[in-house]
Amino acid sequence: MTEDEARAWFRARYVSRETAVVDFAALVAEEQARQNLVSSATLPLIWSRHIVDSAQLLDHVPAEGLWADIGSGAGFPGMIVALLTDRPVALIEPRRKRAEFLAYAAEALGLADRVTVHAAKAEALALEAAVVSARAVASLPDLLALSTPLSTAKTRFVFPKGRSAREEVAAARRAWHGVFHVEPSITDPESLIILARGVARR
C-alpha cells in the first residue's frame, strides 16, 4: 500500500477524524528528533506503515470496551484507536520517556479523559480489557503470557505480525487453548494479523 492509497483508505472511513490524526503524526515527527519512536526510514511512510496499519485492526474486534495496548511505544496502534473511536484506551509502555510522550500527546489531543498511560510492564497491571493489542513486542506465546493480567475469558486479542504469524500460532497452541485465526494485512502483502479469543492456559 502506497502513502496515497493509505490516505485514500483512511479518508473513505475516517475523514471526520483526519485532522486529529494529522496532529498526532506531527507530534510523533517532532518527538522523533528527541527519541527514536519509530524507525526513521518509516517516518515518511507514516500513513501506510503506522496509521492505517493500526486503524485496520478496528475491523477485527468488538466496537466497545477497554482497549489495552501493550508496548505502545509511539502510540501505534493504541493512540490511533483512541483517535478513531470513543472507547477507553490503556497505553502500556514501561519506557519512561515514551510513556511521558504518550501522556503529553493524550493531553494535547484532548484524550486524557479516556486514555490512561501506564508506565509499567503489562504483567504488573490488573485490567479487564475487551481488546488487547501489541505491535512488534514479543512472540505470540509470550504476548499471551503478558496479557494474562489484562484479560478475561471474553477478551479479544489482535496482534499484527510478519510472515511468522502461522508458526507463532502453532507454537502458542502447545501451551494455550483458544480460537486462533490469521488475517492478511491490507498494508503489506507479507504481513499478517493474529486474532484470538477464548484464550486460556492448557
Coordinates of C-alpha atoms in Angstrom, one line a residue, residues 1-200:
M1 CA 0.0 0.0 0.0
T2 CA 1.4 3.4 -1.0
E3 CA 1.0 6.6 1.0
D4 CA -1.6 7.8 -1.4
E5 CA -3.5 4.6 -1.1
A6 CA -3.3 4.7 2.6
R7 CA -4.6 8.3 2.8
A8 CA -7.5 7.4 0.4
W9 CA -8.4 4.3 2.5
F10 CA -8.4 6.4 5.7
R11 CA -10.4 9.2 4.2
A12 CA -13.1 6.8 2.9
R13 CA -13.6 5.7 6.5
Y14 CA -12.5 8.3 9.0
V15 CA -12.5 11.7 7.2
S16 CA -14.0 13.4 10.2
R17 CA -11.1 12.2 12.4
E18 CA -8.3 13.1 9.9
T19 CA -7.3 16.4 11.4
A20 CA -6.7 14.8 14.8
V21 CA -4.6 12.0 13.3
V22 CA -2.6 14.5 11.3
D23 CA -1.9 16.4 14.5
F24 CA -0.8 13.2 16.2
A25 CA 1.5 12.4 13.3
A26 CA 3.1 15.8 13.7
L27 CA 3.7 15.2 17.4
V28 CA 5.4 11.8 16.5
A29 CA 7.6 13.5 14.0
E30 CA 8.6 16.3 16.4
E31 CA 9.3 13.8 19.2
Q32 CA 11.4 11.6 16.8
A33 CA 14.1 14.3 17.0
R34 CA 14.3 13.7 20.7
Q35 CA 13.9 9.9 20.9
N36 CA 13.7 7.1 18.5
L37 CA 9.9 6.4 18.5
V38 CA 9.8 4.6 15.1
S39 CA 12.3 3.5 12.5
S40 CA 13.4 6.7 10.8
A41 CA 13.0 5.0 7.4
T42 CA 9.3 4.6 8.1
L43 CA 8.6 8.2 9.1
P44 CA 7.9 9.4 5.5
L45 CA 5.6 6.4 5.2
I46 CA 3.7 7.0 8.4
W47 CA 0.2 6.6 6.9
S48 CA 0.8 3.2 5.4
R49 CA 3.3 1.8 7.8
H50 CA 1.8 3.1 11.1
I51 CA -1.5 4.9 10.9
V52 CA -3.5 2.6 8.5
D53 CA -1.6 -0.4 9.7
S54 CA -3.1 0.4 13.2
A55 CA -6.5 1.5 12.0
Q56 CA -7.2 -1.7 10.2
L57 CA -7.2 -3.6 13.5
L58 CA -10.6 -2.0 14.4
D59 CA -12.2 -4.1 11.7
H60 CA -11.4 -7.3 13.6
V61 CA -12.6 -6.6 17.2
P62 CA -15.7 -5.6 19.1
A63 CA -16.5 -1.9 19.0
E64 CA -16.9 -1.2 22.7
G65 CA -14.9 -1.8 25.9
L66 CA -11.5 -1.1 27.2
W67 CA -8.7 -1.5 24.6
A68 CA -5.3 -2.3 26.2
D69 CA -2.2 -1.8 24.1
I70 CA 1.0 -3.5 25.3
G71 CA 4.3 -1.8 24.5
S72 CA 2.6 1.2 23.0
G73 CA 5.8 3.0 22.1
A74 CA 5.0 5.8 19.7
G75 CA 1.3 5.1 20.1
F76 CA 0.7 2.6 17.4
P77 CA -1.9 1.2 17.5
G78 CA -3.2 2.5 20.8
M79 CA -3.3 6.2 20.1
I80 CA -4.8 5.6 16.7
V81 CA -7.6 3.5 18.3
A82 CA -8.2 6.4 20.7
L83 CA -8.3 9.0 17.9
L84 CA -10.7 6.9 15.7
T85 CA -13.1 5.7 18.4
D86 CA -14.7 7.0 21.6
R87 CA -13.7 3.9 23.7
P88 CA -11.4 4.0 26.7
V89 CA -7.8 3.0 25.9
A90 CA -4.9 1.9 28.2
L91 CA -1.5 2.6 26.8
I92 CA 1.1 0.3 28.5
E93 CA 4.6 1.5 28.0
P94 CA 7.4 0.7 30.5
R95 CA 10.0 3.0 29.0
R96 CA 9.7 6.3 30.9
K97 CA 10.4 8.8 28.0
R98 CA 8.0 7.1 25.7
A99 CA 5.3 7.0 28.4
E100 CA 5.9 10.7 29.0
F101 CA 5.4 11.4 25.3
L102 CA 2.2 9.3 25.2
A103 CA 0.8 11.2 28.2
Y104 CA 1.7 14.5 26.6
A105 CA 0.1 13.5 23.3
A106 CA -3.1 12.4 25.0
E107 CA -3.4 15.7 26.8
A108 CA -2.5 17.8 23.7
L109 CA -5.1 16.0 21.6
G110 CA -7.9 16.2 24.2
L111 CA -7.9 12.5 25.0
A112 CA -6.8 12.5 28.6
D113 CA -10.3 11.8 29.9
R114 CA -10.3 8.3 28.4
V115 CA -6.7 7.5 27.6
T116 CA -4.7 6.2 30.5
V117 CA -0.9 5.8 30.2
H118 CA 0.6 3.1 32.4
A119 CA 4.4 3.5 32.7
A120 CA 4.7 -0.1 33.7
K121 CA 5.1 -3.6 32.4
A122 CA 1.9 -5.4 31.4
E123 CA 2.4 -8.2 33.8
A124 CA 2.4 -5.7 36.7
L125 CA -1.1 -4.4 35.9
A126 CA -4.6 -5.7 36.6
L127 CA -7.1 -4.7 34.0
E128 CA -10.2 -6.3 32.3
A129 CA -9.8 -5.4 28.7
A130 CA -12.2 -6.1 25.9
V131 CA -9.3 -6.0 23.4
V132 CA -5.6 -6.5 23.9
S133 CA -3.2 -5.4 21.2
A134 CA 0.6 -5.4 20.8
R135 CA 2.7 -4.4 17.8
A136 CA 6.3 -5.6 17.4
V137 CA 6.6 -6.6 21.1
A138 CA 7.1 -10.3 21.5
S139 CA 6.2 -13.7 20.1
L140 CA 2.6 -14.9 20.4
P141 CA 3.2 -17.3 23.3
D142 CA 5.0 -14.6 25.2
L143 CA 2.3 -12.0 24.4
L144 CA -0.4 -14.3 25.7
A145 CA 1.5 -14.7 29.0
L146 CA 2.0 -10.9 29.3
S147 CA -1.7 -10.4 28.6
T148 CA -3.0 -12.7 31.4
P149 CA -3.4 -9.9 34.0
L150 CA -5.2 -7.7 31.4
S151 CA -7.7 -10.2 30.1
T152 CA -10.9 -12.2 30.8
A153 CA -12.4 -15.2 29.1
K154 CA -14.2 -12.7 26.7
T155 CA -11.1 -10.7 25.7
R156 CA -10.2 -10.5 22.1
F157 CA -6.5 -10.4 21.1
V158 CA -5.3 -8.6 17.9
F159 CA -1.5 -8.8 17.1
P160 CA -0.1 -7.5 13.8
K161 CA 2.7 -9.9 12.8
G162 CA 5.0 -10.6 9.8
R163 CA 5.5 -13.9 7.9
S164 CA 6.0 -15.8 11.1
A165 CA 2.4 -15.5 12.3
R166 CA 1.2 -19.0 11.5
E167 CA 4.3 -20.5 13.1
E168 CA 3.7 -18.4 16.2
V169 CA 0.1 -19.7 16.4
A170 CA 1.3 -23.2 16.1
A171 CA 3.8 -22.6 19.0
A172 CA 1.1 -20.9 21.1
R173 CA -1.3 -23.8 20.7
R174 CA 1.1 -26.1 22.6
A175 CA 0.5 -24.1 25.7
W176 CA -2.8 -22.3 25.2
H177 CA -6.3 -23.2 24.4
G178 CA -8.4 -20.8 22.3
V179 CA -9.7 -19.9 18.9
F180 CA -6.8 -18.6 16.7
H181 CA -7.2 -17.0 13.3
V182 CA -4.8 -15.3 10.9
E183 CA -5.9 -12.5 8.6
P184 CA -3.9 -10.7 5.9
S185 CA -2.8 -7.1 6.5
I186 CA -4.1 -4.6 4.0
T187 CA -0.9 -2.5 4.1
D188 CA 1.7 -5.2 3.4
P189 CA 1.2 -8.5 1.5
E190 CA 3.9 -10.1 3.6
S191 CA 2.3 -9.1 6.9
L192 CA -0.4 -11.0 8.8
I193 CA -2.7 -10.2 11.8
I194 CA -3.2 -12.8 14.5
L195 CA -6.7 -12.8 16.1
A196 CA -7.5 -14.9 19.2
R197 CA -10.4 -15.3 21.6
G198 CA -11.4 -17.7 24.4
V199 CA -7.7 -18.0 25.4
A200 CA -6.6 -20.0 28.5

